[in-house]
Coordinates of C-alpha atoms in Angstrom, one line a residue:
M1 CA 108.0 87.7 21.5
L2 CA 110.4 84.9 20.4
E3 CA 114.0 86.1 19.6
P4 CA 115.0 85.4 16.0
N5 CA 117.7 82.8 15.4
P6 CA 120.9 84.7 14.6
S7 CA 121.5 82.5 11.6
E8 CA 118.2 83.4 10.2
T9 CA 118.3 87.1 10.9
D10 CA 117.9 89.3 7.8
D11 CA 121.0 91.5 7.2
R12 CA 118.6 94.4 6.5
L13 CA 117.2 94.2 10.0
E14 CA 120.6 94.5 11.6
E15 CA 121.1 97.7 9.7
A16 CA 117.8 99.1 10.7
P17 CA 117.8 102.6 12.5
S18 CA 117.7 102.5 16.3
G19 CA 114.3 104.4 16.2
Y20 CA 112.5 101.2 15.1
D21 CA 111.1 98.7 17.6
E22 CA 110.7 95.0 17.1
Q23 CA 107.2 95.2 15.7
S24 CA 108.2 97.6 13.0
L25 CA 111.2 95.5 12.2
A26 CA 109.1 92.4 11.8
T27 CA 106.4 94.1 9.7
G28 CA 108.6 96.6 7.8
E29 CA 106.2 99.4 8.9
D30 CA 107.5 102.9 9.6
L31 CA 106.7 104.4 13.0
S32 CA 105.8 107.6 11.2
D33 CA 102.6 105.9 10.2
D34 CA 101.7 105.6 13.9
S35 CA 102.6 109.3 14.4
D36 CA 100.4 110.3 11.5
A37 CA 97.6 108.2 13.0
D38 CA 98.0 109.9 16.3
R39 CA 97.8 113.3 14.7
S40 CA 94.7 112.4 12.8
T41 CA 92.9 111.6 16.1
L42 CA 93.7 115.1 17.2
A43 CA 92.6 116.8 14.0
L44 CA 89.8 119.3 14.6
F45 CA 89.5 120.6 11.0
S46 CA 90.4 119.7 7.5
G47 CA 94.2 119.7 7.0
D48 CA 94.9 120.0 10.8
E49 CA 98.5 119.0 11.6
G50 CA 98.4 120.1 15.2
G51 CA 99.6 117.8 17.9
L52 CA 97.6 119.2 20.9
S53 CA 94.2 118.1 22.1
L54 CA 91.2 120.6 22.1
E55 CA 91.7 121.3 25.8
Q56 CA 95.4 121.9 25.4
R57 CA 94.9 124.2 22.5
R58 CA 92.3 126.2 24.4
A59 CA 94.7 126.5 27.3
L60 CA 97.5 127.7 25.0
V61 CA 95.3 130.2 23.3
C62 CA 94.1 131.5 26.7
L63 CA 97.7 131.9 27.8
M64 CA 98.7 133.7 24.6
R65 CA 95.7 136.1 24.8
N66 CA 96.1 137.1 28.4
K67 CA 98.9 138.3 30.6
F68 CA 98.4 135.4 32.9
V69 CA 96.1 132.4 33.6
S70 CA 95.0 131.7 37.1
A71 CA 93.2 129.0 38.9
T72 CA 90.5 131.4 40.0
G73 CA 90.0 133.2 36.7
N74 CA 90.4 130.3 34.3
P75 CA 90.2 127.1 36.3
A76 CA 89.9 124.7 33.4
E77 CA 92.8 126.2 31.5
W78 CA 95.0 126.5 34.6
R79 CA 94.5 122.7 35.3
V80 CA 95.5 121.8 31.7
I81 CA 98.6 124.0 31.8
R82 CA 99.6 122.6 35.2
E83 CA 99.1 119.0 34.1
H84 CA 100.7 119.4 30.7
S85 CA 103.3 122.1 31.5
Q86 CA 106.1 120.6 29.4
L87 CA 104.0 120.3 26.3
I88 CA 102.7 123.9 26.7
K89 CA 106.3 125.1 27.4
S90 CA 107.5 123.3 24.2
R91 CA 104.9 125.2 22.1
L92 CA 105.9 128.5 23.7
N93 CA 109.6 127.9 23.2
D94 CA 108.9 127.5 19.4
M95 CA 107.8 131.2 19.6
F96 CA 110.8 132.3 21.7
L97 CA 108.6 132.4 24.8
D98 CA 109.0 130.6 28.1
L99 CA 106.4 129.3 30.6
H100 CA 106.4 130.3 34.2
L101 CA 104.3 128.5 36.8
D102 CA 103.7 129.8 40.3
L103 CA 102.1 126.8 42.0
Q104 CA 101.8 128.7 45.3
H105 CA 99.6 131.4 43.9
E106 CA 98.3 129.2 41.1
V107 CA 99.2 131.5 38.3
A108 CA 100.8 130.7 34.9
Y109 CA 102.3 133.4 32.6
K110 CA 104.7 133.7 29.7
R111 CA 107.8 135.7 29.1
K112 CA 110.3 136.3 26.3
V113 CA 113.2 133.9 26.5
I114 CA 116.5 135.4 27.6
S115 CA 119.8 134.0 26.1
D116 CA 123.2 135.6 26.3
G117 CA 124.3 137.0 23.0
A118 CA 121.0 136.3 21.2
D119 CA 118.3 138.7 20.4
F120 CA 115.1 136.7 19.5
P121 CA 112.0 138.2 18.0
T122 CA 109.0 138.3 20.3
L123 CA 105.2 138.5 20.0
L124 CA 105.0 140.3 23.4
Q125 CA 104.7 144.0 23.7
N126 CA 105.9 145.9 26.8
T127 CA 103.1 148.0 28.2
A128 CA 104.0 150.8 30.6
Y129 CA 101.8 151.4 33.6
T130 CA 100.5 154.9 34.2
R131 CA 101.5 156.8 37.3
E132 CA 98.1 156.1 38.8
E133 CA 98.3 152.4 38.0
T134 CA 101.7 152.2 39.6
I135 CA 100.4 153.8 42.7
L136 CA 97.6 151.3 42.8
L137 CA 99.9 148.3 42.3
V138 CA 102.1 149.3 45.2
Y139 CA 99.1 149.8 47.5
L140 CA 97.4 146.6 46.5
R141 CA 100.6 144.6 46.8
H142 CA 101.2 146.0 50.3
R143 CA 97.6 145.5 51.4
Y144 CA 97.5 142.0 50.1
R145 CA 100.7 141.0 51.9
V146 CA 99.5 142.5 55.2
E147 CA 96.1 140.7 55.0
Q148 CA 97.8 137.4 54.1
Q149 CA 100.1 137.7 57.1
A150 CA 97.1 138.3 59.3
G151 CA 95.6 135.0 58.0
H152 CA 93.0 136.5 55.7
D153 CA 92.8 134.6 52.4
D154 CA 90.0 136.8 50.9
V155 CA 91.4 140.4 50.6
T156 CA 88.9 143.1 49.5
V157 CA 89.1 146.8 49.2
D158 CA 86.6 149.6 48.6
R159 CA 86.7 151.4 45.3
Q160 CA 86.5 154.8 46.9
E161 CA 89.4 153.7 49.2
L162 CA 91.6 153.2 46.1
L163 CA 90.6 156.5 44.6
D164 CA 91.3 158.4 47.8
Y165 CA 94.7 156.8 48.1
I166 CA 95.6 157.9 44.6
A167 CA 94.4 161.4 45.3
T168 CA 97.0 161.7 48.2
F169 CA 99.7 161.6 45.5
R170 CA 98.3 164.6 43.6
P171 CA 101.0 167.2 43.3
T172 CA 100.3 170.5 45.2
H173 CA 100.4 172.4 41.9
A174 CA 97.8 170.2 40.2
T175 CA 94.6 172.2 39.8
D176 CA 92.6 170.0 37.3
R177 CA 90.9 167.8 39.8
S178 CA 88.4 166.5 37.3
R179 CA 91.1 165.2 35.0
D180 CA 93.0 163.7 37.9
K181 CA 89.8 161.9 39.1
G182 CA 89.2 160.5 35.7
R183 CA 92.7 159.1 35.5
A184 CA 92.3 157.5 38.9
E185 CA 88.9 156.0 37.9
K186 CA 90.5 154.6 34.7
A187 CA 93.4 153.1 36.7
V188 CA 91.0 151.2 38.9
D189 CA 89.0 150.1 35.8
N190 CA 92.3 148.9 34.2
M191 CA 93.2 146.8 37.3
V192 CA 89.8 145.2 37.0
A193 CA 90.2 144.6 33.2
S194 CA 93.6 143.0 33.8
R195 CA 92.0 140.9 36.7
V196 CA 94.4 142.2 39.3
L197 CA 91.1 143.3 40.9
T198 CA 88.0 141.2 40.6
R199 CA 84.4 142.2 41.2
T200 CA 82.3 141.0 44.1
N201 CA 78.5 141.0 44.7
D202 CA 79.0 144.6 45.9
A203 CA 79.7 146.9 43.0
D204 CA 81.8 149.1 45.2
R205 CA 83.8 146.3 46.7
L206 CA 86.7 144.7 44.8
R207 CA 88.8 141.6 45.6
I208 CA 92.6 141.6 45.2
S209 CA 93.7 138.7 43.2
S210 CA 96.7 136.6 44.3
V211 CA 98.3 137.4 41.0
I212 CA 99.4 140.7 42.5
A213 CA 102.2 138.7 44.3
V214 CA 103.4 137.3 41.0
L215 CA 103.2 140.5 39.0
L216 CA 104.9 142.6 41.6
P217 CA 107.5 140.6 43.6
L218 CA 108.7 142.2 46.8
A219 CA 112.0 143.4 45.3
R220 CA 110.2 145.3 42.6
L221 CA 107.8 146.6 45.2
A222 CA 110.7 148.2 47.1
E223 CA 111.9 149.9 43.9
L224 CA 108.5 151.3 43.2
H225 CA 108.1 152.4 46.8
E226 CA 111.3 154.4 46.5
W227 CA 110.0 156.0 43.3
L228 CA 106.8 157.1 45.0
I229 CA 108.7 158.5 48.0
A230 CA 110.9 160.5 45.6
K231 CA 107.9 161.8 43.7
N232 CA 106.1 162.9 46.8
R233 CA 109.0 163.8 49.2
G234 CA 108.0 166.7 51.5
Q235 CA 104.3 166.3 50.8
G236 CA 103.6 163.9 53.8
S237 CA 102.8 161.1 51.4
P238 CA 101.2 157.9 53.0
A239 CA 103.8 155.9 51.0
E240 CA 106.2 156.7 53.8
D241 CA 104.2 154.5 56.1
L242 CA 105.1 151.5 54.0
D243 CA 108.8 152.0 54.4
T244 CA 109.6 149.7 57.4
D245 CA 107.5 146.8 56.2
I246 CA 108.9 146.8 52.7
D247 CA 112.5 147.0 53.9
D248 CA 111.8 143.9 56.1
D249 CA 110.3 142.1 53.2
L250 CA 113.2 143.0 50.9
R251 CA 115.6 141.2 53.4
V252 CA 113.5 138.1 53.2
V253 CA 113.6 138.2 49.4
E254 CA 117.4 138.5 49.4
D255 CA 117.7 135.5 51.7
A256 CA 115.4 133.5 49.5
V257 CA 117.4 134.3 46.4
E258 CA 120.6 133.3 48.1
M259 CA 119.1 130.0 49.1
E260 CA 117.9 129.3 45.6
A261 CA 121.3 130.0 44.2
L262 CA 122.9 127.6 46.6
G263 CA 120.3 124.9 45.9

């Protein structure tokens, strides 16, 4: 484009805001028209003012409706979130939420933003795990770590194995075995519903999702392990067998945190 002769330059152009480019200066058109045009190409319904494509909106809705989005459970949505993470993060930030991506385990999830001295409203609700669910989470996390270290990418467990493990934590004074069994069954079903466990072709065989490593980091695993030991001390709980491995893992986590802080 030819540069205008300074002597012929309109004074009004010199006072134009910096957000205008040469074309808008020459034509007198506002860039907001282009922005409106861009939004109109993304409109999916009458009066739609949204700035995301259909695929991006689907991914955002999927992330809002679920605790997490994974490459195995929602491959299309995971791909969109990964490729447009800044855009998705921006939309979440508008709702006082933040986007967390774990590229190693291919999991995306949202959390309430944390800011010193500010208490923001949130759409999220804290859901406490039951005693039986907590026992399952600890066992599944430990089992997943052991199998991964052994080079096994596909980690599966028997449903009855999980029920039997929960039963080992039944207090000696508990006499309502039917009720306890029902709670254990529900705990397993809830792990399936939340996709921590996924079904296989065998109805009695369940696959441990890699999301367990994200939902239950090793530091938190150690805390829950101590809780289980305290609850079952003196009863010969199998949780005591996890002690050495978890302590070793906790040292690894502490080293990793230190390196991250220095970086």
